[in-house]
Short mmCIF file of C-alpha atoms and ligand atoms in Angstrom, two decimals:
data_model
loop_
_atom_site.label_atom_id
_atom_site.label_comp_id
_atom_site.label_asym_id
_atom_site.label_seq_id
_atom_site.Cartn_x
_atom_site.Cartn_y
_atom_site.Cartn_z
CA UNK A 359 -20.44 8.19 -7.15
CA UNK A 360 -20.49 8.61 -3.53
CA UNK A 361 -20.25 4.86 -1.19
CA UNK A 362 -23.90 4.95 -0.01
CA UNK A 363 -22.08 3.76 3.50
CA UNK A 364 -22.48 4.88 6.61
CA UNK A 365 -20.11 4.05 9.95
CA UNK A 366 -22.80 2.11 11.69
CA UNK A 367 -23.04 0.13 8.67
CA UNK A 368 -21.84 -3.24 7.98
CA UNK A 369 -21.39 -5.92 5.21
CA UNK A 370 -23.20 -9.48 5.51
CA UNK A 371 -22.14 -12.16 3.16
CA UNK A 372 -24.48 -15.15 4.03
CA UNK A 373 -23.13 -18.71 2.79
CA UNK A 374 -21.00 -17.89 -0.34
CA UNK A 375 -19.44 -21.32 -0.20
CA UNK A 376 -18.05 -23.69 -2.77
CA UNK A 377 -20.96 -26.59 -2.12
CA UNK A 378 -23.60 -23.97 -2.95
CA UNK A 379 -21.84 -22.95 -6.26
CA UNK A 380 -22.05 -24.98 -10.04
CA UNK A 381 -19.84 -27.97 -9.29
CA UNK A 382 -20.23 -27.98 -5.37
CA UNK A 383 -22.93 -30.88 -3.49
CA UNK A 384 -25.64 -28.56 -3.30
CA UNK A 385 -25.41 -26.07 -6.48
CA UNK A 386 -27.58 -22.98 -6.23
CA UNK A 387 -28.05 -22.23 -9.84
CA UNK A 388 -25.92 -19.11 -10.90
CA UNK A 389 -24.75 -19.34 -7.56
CA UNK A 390 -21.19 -18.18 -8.13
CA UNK A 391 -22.52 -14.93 -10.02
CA UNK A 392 -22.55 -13.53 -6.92
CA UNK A 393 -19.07 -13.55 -6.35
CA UNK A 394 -18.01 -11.10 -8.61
CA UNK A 395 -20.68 -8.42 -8.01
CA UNK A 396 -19.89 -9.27 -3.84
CA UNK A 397 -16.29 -8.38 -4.71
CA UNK A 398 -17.55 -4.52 -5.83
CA UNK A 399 -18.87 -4.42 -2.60
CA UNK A 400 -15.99 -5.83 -0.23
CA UNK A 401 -14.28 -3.01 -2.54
CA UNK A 402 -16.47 -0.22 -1.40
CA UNK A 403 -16.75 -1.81 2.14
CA UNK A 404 -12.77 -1.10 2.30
CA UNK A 405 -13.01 1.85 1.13
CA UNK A 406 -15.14 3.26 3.60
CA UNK A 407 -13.72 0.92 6.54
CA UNK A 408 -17.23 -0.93 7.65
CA UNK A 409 -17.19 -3.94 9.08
CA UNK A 410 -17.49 -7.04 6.92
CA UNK A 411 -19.26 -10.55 8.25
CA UNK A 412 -19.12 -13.27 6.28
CA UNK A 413 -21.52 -16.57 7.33
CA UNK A 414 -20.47 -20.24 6.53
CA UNK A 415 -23.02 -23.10 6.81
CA UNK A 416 -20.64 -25.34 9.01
CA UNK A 417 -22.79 -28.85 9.63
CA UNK A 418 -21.03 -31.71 11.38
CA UNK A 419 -20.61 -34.52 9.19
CA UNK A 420 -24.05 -36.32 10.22
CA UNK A 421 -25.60 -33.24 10.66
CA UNK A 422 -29.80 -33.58 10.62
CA UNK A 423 -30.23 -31.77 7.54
CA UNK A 424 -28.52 -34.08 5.64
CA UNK A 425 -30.15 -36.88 3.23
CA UNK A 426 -29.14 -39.96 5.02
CA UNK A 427 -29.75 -38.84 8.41
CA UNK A 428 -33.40 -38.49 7.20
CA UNK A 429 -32.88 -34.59 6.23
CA UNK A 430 -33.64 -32.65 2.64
CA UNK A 431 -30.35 -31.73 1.98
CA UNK A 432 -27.64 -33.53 0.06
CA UNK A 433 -24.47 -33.85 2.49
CA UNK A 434 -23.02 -30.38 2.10
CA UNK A 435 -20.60 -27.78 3.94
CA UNK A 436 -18.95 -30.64 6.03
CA UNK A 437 -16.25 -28.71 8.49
CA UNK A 438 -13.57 -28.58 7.53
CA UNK A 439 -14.19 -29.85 3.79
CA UNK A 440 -13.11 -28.25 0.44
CA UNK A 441 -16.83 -27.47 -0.12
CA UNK A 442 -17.64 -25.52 3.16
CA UNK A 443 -14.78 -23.32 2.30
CA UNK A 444 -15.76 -19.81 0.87
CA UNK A 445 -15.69 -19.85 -2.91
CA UNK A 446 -11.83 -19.18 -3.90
CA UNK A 447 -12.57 -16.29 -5.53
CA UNK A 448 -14.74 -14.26 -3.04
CA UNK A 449 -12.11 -11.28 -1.68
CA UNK A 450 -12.67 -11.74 1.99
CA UNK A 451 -10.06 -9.28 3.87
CA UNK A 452 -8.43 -10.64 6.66
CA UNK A 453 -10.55 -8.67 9.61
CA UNK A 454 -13.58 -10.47 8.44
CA UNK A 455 -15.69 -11.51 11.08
CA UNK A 456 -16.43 -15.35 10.18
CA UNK A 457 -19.94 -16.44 11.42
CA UNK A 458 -20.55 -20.51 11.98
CA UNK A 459 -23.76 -21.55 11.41
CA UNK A 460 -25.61 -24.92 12.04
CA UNK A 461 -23.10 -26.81 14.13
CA UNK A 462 -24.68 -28.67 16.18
CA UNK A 463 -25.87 -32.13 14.38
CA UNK A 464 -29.32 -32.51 15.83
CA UNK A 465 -30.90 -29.33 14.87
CA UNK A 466 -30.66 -26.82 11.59
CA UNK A 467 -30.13 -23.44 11.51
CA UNK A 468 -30.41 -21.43 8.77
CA UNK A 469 -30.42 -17.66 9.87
CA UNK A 470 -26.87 -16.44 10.39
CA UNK A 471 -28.29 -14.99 13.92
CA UNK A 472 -29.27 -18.10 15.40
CA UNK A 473 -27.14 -19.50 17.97
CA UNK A 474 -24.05 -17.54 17.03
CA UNK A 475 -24.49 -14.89 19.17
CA UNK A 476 -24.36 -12.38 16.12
CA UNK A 477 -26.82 -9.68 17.40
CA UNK A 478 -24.86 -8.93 20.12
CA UNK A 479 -21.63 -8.83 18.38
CA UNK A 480 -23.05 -6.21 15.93
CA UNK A 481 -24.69 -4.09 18.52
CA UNK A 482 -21.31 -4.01 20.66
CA UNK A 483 -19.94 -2.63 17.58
CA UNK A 484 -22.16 -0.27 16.37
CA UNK A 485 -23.54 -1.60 14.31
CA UNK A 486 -27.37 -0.57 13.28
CA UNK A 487 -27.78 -1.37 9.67
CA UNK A 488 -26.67 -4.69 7.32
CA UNK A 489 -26.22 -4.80 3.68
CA UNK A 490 -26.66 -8.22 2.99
CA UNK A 491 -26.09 -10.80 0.17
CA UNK A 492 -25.70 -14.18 -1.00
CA UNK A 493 -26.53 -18.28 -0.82
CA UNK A 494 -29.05 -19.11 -0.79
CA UNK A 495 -31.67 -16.19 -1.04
CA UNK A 496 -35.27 -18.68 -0.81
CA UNK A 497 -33.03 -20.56 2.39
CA UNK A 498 -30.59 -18.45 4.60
CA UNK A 499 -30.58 -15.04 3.16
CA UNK A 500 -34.28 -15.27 3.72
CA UNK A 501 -33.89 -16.35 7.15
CA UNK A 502 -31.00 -14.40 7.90
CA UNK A 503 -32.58 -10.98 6.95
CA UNK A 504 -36.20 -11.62 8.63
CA UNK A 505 -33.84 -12.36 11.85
CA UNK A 506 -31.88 -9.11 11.29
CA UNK A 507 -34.88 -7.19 10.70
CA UNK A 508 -36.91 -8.92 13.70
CA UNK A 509 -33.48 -8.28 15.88
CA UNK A 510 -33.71 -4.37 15.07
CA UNK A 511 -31.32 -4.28 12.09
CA UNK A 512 -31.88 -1.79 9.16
CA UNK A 513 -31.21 -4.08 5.62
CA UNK A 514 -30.14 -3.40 2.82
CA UNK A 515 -30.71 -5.77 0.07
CA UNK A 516 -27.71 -6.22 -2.29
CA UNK A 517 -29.09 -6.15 -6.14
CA UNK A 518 -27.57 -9.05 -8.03
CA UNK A 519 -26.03 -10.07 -4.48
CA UNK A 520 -28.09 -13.19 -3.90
CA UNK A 521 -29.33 -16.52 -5.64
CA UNK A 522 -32.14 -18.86 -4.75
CA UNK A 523 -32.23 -22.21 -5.19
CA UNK A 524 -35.34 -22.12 -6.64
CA UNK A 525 -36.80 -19.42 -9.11
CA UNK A 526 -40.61 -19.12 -7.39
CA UNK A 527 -38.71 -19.66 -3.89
CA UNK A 528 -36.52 -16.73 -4.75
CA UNK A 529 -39.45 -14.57 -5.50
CA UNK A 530 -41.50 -15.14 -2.53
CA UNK A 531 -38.80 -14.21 -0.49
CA UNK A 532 -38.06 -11.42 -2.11
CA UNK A 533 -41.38 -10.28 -1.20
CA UNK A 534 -41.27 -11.45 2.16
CA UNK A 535 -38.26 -9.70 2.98
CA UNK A 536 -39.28 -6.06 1.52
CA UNK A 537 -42.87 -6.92 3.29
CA UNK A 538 -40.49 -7.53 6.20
CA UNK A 539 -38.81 -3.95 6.01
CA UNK A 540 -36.01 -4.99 4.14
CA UNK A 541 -34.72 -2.21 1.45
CA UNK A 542 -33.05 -2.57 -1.91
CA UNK A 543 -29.55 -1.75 -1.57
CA UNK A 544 -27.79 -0.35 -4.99
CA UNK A 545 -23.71 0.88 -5.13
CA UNK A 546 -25.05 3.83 -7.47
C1 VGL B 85 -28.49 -23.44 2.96
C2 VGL B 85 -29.67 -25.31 2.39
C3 VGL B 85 -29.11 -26.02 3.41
C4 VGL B 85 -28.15 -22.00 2.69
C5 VGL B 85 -27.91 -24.13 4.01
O1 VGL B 85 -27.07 -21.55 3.11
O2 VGL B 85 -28.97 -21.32 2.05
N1 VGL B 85 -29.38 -24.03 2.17
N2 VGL B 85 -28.22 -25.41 4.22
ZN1 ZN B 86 -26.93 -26.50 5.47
#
Protein backbone atom coordinates (compact mmCIF):
# COMPACT_ATOMS: atom_id res chain seq x y z
CA UNK A 1 0.00 0.00 0.00
CA UNK A 2 1.35 3.26 -0.88
CA UNK A 3 1.86 6.08 2.49
CA UNK A 4 -1.04 8.38 1.47
CA UNK A 5 1.74 11.22 2.56
CA UNK A 6 2.71 14.00 0.99
CA UNK A 7 5.98 16.43 1.88
CA UNK A 8 3.86 19.33 2.95
CA UNK A 9 2.21 17.03 5.20
CA UNK A 10 2.53 16.65 8.81
CA UNK A 11 1.51 14.48 11.86
CA UNK A 12 -0.60 16.07 14.88
CA UNK A 13 -0.92 14.08 17.99
CA UNK A 14 -3.20 16.26 20.27
CA UNK A 15 -2.97 15.37 24.17
CA UNK A 16 -2.06 11.61 24.25
CA UNK A 17 -1.11 11.88 27.88
CA UNK A 18 -1.16 9.52 30.81
CA UNK A 19 -4.04 11.67 32.90
CA UNK A 20 -6.35 11.29 29.90
CA UNK A 21 -5.81 7.45 29.71
CA UNK A 22 -7.72 4.44 32.12
CA UNK A 23 -5.89 4.97 35.40
CA UNK A 24 -4.79 8.72 34.82
CA UNK A 25 -7.02 11.93 36.79
CA UNK A 26 -9.06 12.57 33.94
CA UNK A 27 -9.64 9.06 31.99
CA UNK A 28 -11.06 9.42 28.49
CA UNK A 29 -12.71 6.11 28.13
CA UNK A 30 -10.66 3.80 25.71
CA UNK A 31 -8.40 6.52 25.76
CA UNK A 32 -5.16 4.56 25.49
CA UNK A 33 -6.58 2.63 22.29
CA UNK A 34 -5.24 5.22 20.53
CA UNK A 35 -1.84 4.57 21.23
CA UNK A 36 -1.32 1.65 19.38
CA UNK A 37 -3.13 2.57 16.13
CA UNK A 38 -0.99 6.30 16.59
CA UNK A 39 2.12 4.12 16.62
CA UNK A 40 1.15 2.75 12.76
CA UNK A 41 1.16 6.15 11.96
CA UNK A 42 4.45 7.63 13.64
CA UNK A 43 5.60 4.37 11.58
CA UNK A 44 4.44 5.60 8.25
CA UNK A 45 5.26 9.28 9.28
CA UNK A 46 9.07 7.93 9.43
CA UNK A 47 8.88 6.35 6.68
CA UNK A 48 8.06 9.07 4.53
CA UNK A 49 10.08 11.76 6.73
CA UNK A 50 7.00 14.33 7.62
CA UNK A 51 7.09 16.23 10.35
CA UNK A 52 5.54 14.95 13.57
CA UNK A 53 3.86 17.47 16.41
CA UNK A 54 2.83 16.15 19.33
CA UNK A 55 0.51 18.58 21.87
CA UNK A 56 0.60 18.21 25.74
CA UNK A 57 -2.08 19.90 27.92
CA UNK A 58 0.58 21.56 30.33
CA UNK A 59 -1.71 23.55 33.18
CA UNK A 60 0.10 25.13 36.11
CA UNK A 61 -0.77 23.53 39.19
CA UNK A 62 -3.81 26.00 40.06
CA UNK A 63 -4.59 26.32 36.69
CA UNK A 64 -8.51 27.77 36.12
CA UNK A 65 -9.76 24.73 34.66
CA UNK A 66 -9.25 22.85 37.51
CA UNK A 67 -12.08 21.74 40.18
CA UNK A 68 -10.97 23.66 43.15
CA UNK A 69 -10.09 26.76 41.50
CA UNK A 70 -13.83 26.82 40.53
CA UNK A 71 -13.11 24.97 36.99
CA UNK A 72 -14.83 21.54 35.40
CA UNK A 73 -11.91 19.64 35.31
CA UNK A 74 -10.43 17.31 37.89
CA UNK A 75 -6.68 18.54 38.57
CA UNK A 76 -4.95 17.01 35.57
CA UNK A 77 -1.65 17.37 33.35
CA UNK A 78 0.20 19.30 36.20
CA UNK A 79 3.87 20.26 34.60
CA UNK A 80 6.00 18.45 35.19
CA UNK A 81 3.84 15.47 36.76
CA UNK A 82 3.84 11.71 35.88
CA UNK A 83 0.35 12.29 34.39
CA UNK A 84 1.12 15.20 31.90
CA UNK A 85 3.77 13.00 30.51
CA UNK A 86 2.88 11.33 27.08
CA UNK A 87 1.54 7.83 27.62
CA UNK A 88 4.82 5.49 27.93
CA UNK A 89 3.99 3.66 25.19
CA UNK A 90 3.24 6.29 22.43
CA UNK A 91 6.62 6.06 19.94
CA UNK A 92 7.39 9.72 19.79
CA UNK A 93 10.86 10.08 17.74
CA UNK A 94 13.17 12.36 19.04
CA UNK A 95 12.63 15.40 16.30
CA UNK A 96 9.14 15.71 17.54
CA UNK A 97 8.03 19.06 17.75
CA UNK A 98 6.42 19.24 21.42
CA UNK A 99 3.50 21.78 21.56
CA UNK A 100 2.51 23.31 25.29
CA UNK A 101 -0.81 24.07 25.68
CA UNK A 102 -2.80 25.95 28.46
CA UNK A 103 -0.01 27.39 30.56
CA UNK A 104 -0.99 30.18 31.75
CA UNK A 105 -3.28 29.62 35.07
CA UNK A 106 -5.97 32.19 34.51
CA UNK A 107 -7.28 31.21 31.21
CA UNK A 108 -7.88 27.62 29.26
CA UNK A 109 -6.90 26.69 26.12
CA UNK A 110 -7.86 23.87 24.46
CA UNK A 111 -6.87 24.14 20.67
CA UNK A 112 -3.24 23.18 20.19
CA UNK A 113 -3.00 26.62 18.02
CA UNK A 114 -3.84 28.93 20.63
CA UNK A 115 -1.15 30.85 22.12
CA UNK A 116 1.64 28.55 21.01
CA UNK A 117 2.44 30.14 18.08
CA UNK A 118 1.82 26.80 16.07
CA UNK A 119 0.46 28.28 12.76
CA UNK A 120 3.38 29.96 12.10
CA UNK A 121 5.70 27.26 12.93
CA UNK A 122 3.91 24.95 10.40
CA UNK A 123 3.69 27.48 7.67
CA UNK A 124 7.60 28.29 8.04
CA UNK A 125 7.92 24.72 7.40
CA UNK A 126 5.81 23.89 4.79
CA UNK A 127 3.58 22.72 6.04
CA UNK A 128 -0.15 22.87 4.35
CA UNK A 129 -1.99 19.84 5.50
CA UNK A 130 -2.36 17.96 9.26
CA UNK A 131 -3.32 14.48 9.93
CA UNK A 132 -4.51 14.67 13.23
CA UNK A 133 -5.43 12.40 16.22
CA UNK A 134 -6.03 11.86 19.72
CA UNK A 135 -7.36 13.11 23.48
CA UNK A 136 -9.79 14.16 23.73
CA UNK A 137 -11.83 14.24 20.37
CA UNK A 138 -15.42 16.16 21.98
CA UNK A 139 -12.48 18.71 23.87
CA UNK A 140 -9.10 19.50 22.07
CA UNK A 141 -9.09 17.51 18.96
CA UNK A 142 -12.31 19.32 18.31
CA UNK A 143 -10.85 22.55 19.00
CA UNK A 144 -7.62 21.88 17.64
CA UNK A 145 -8.89 20.86 14.12
CA UNK A 146 -11.68 23.76 13.73
CA UNK A 147 -8.45 26.07 14.55
CA UNK A 148 -6.35 24.25 11.89
CA UNK A 149 -9.01 24.35 9.47
CA UNK A 150 -10.03 28.13 10.32
CA UNK A 151 -5.99 28.85 10.16
CA UNK A 152 -5.88 27.42 6.43
CA UNK A 153 -4.78 23.85 7.24
CA UNK A 154 -6.00 20.85 5.09
CA UNK A 155 -7.05 17.81 7.90
CA UNK A 156 -7.01 14.74 7.84
CA UNK A 157 -8.91 12.88 10.36
CA UNK A 158 -7.11 9.78 11.74
CA UNK A 159 -9.79 6.69 11.87
CA UNK A 160 -9.55 5.01 15.25
CA UNK A 161 -6.98 7.96 16.12
CA UNK A 162 -9.13 9.80 18.61
CA UNK A 163 -11.44 9.27 21.80
CA UNK A 164 -14.05 11.51 23.33
CA UNK A 165 -14.81 11.79 26.61
CA UNK A 166 -18.19 11.50 26.04
CA UNK A 167 -20.02 9.18 23.43
CA UNK A 168 -22.82 12.00 22.09
CA UNK A 169 -19.87 14.68 22.58
CA UNK A 170 -17.72 12.57 20.32
CA UNK A 171 -20.35 12.45 17.70
CA UNK A 172 -21.21 15.99 17.42
CA UNK A 173 -17.85 16.77 16.84
CA UNK A 174 -17.33 14.47 14.51
CA UNK A 175 -19.86 16.20 12.57
CA UNK A 176 -18.69 19.49 13.30
CA UNK A 177 -15.36 18.88 12.15
CA UNK A 178 -16.27 17.16 8.60
CA UNK A 179 -19.04 20.18 8.43
CA UNK A 180 -15.87 22.17 9.15
CA UNK A 181 -13.85 20.72 6.08
CA UNK A 182 -12.14 18.26 7.93
CA UNK A 183 -11.52 14.80 5.87
CA UNK A 184 -11.29 11.21 7.00
CA UNK A 185 -7.83 10.18 6.92
CA UNK A 186 -7.26 6.16 6.40
CA UNK A 187 -3.39 4.40 6.10
CA UNK A 188 -5.02 2.13 3.26
C1 LIG B 1 -8.56 18.28 27.56
C2 LIG B 1 -10.15 18.52 29.20
C3 LIG B 1 -9.36 19.41 29.87
C4 LIG B 1 -8.12 17.63 26.28
C5 LIG B 1 -7.75 19.18 28.22
O1 LIG B 1 -6.92 17.55 26.02
O2 LIG B 1 -9.01 17.18 25.53
N1 LIG B 1 -9.76 17.97 28.05
N2 LIG B 1 -8.15 19.74 29.37
ZN1 LIG C 1 -6.68 20.67 30.55
Amino acid sequence: MPLPFEPSDALLLVDVQVDFCPGGSLPIPQGDTVVPVLNRWLEAAATTGIAVVASRDWHPPHHVSFEPQGGPWPVHCVQHTPGAAFHPDLALPNHTIVISKAETESQEAYSAFDGTGLAQRLRDAGIRRLWVGGLAEDVCVKATVLEALREGFEVRLIEGGMKPVTESGGQQARELMFQAGAQPGTLG
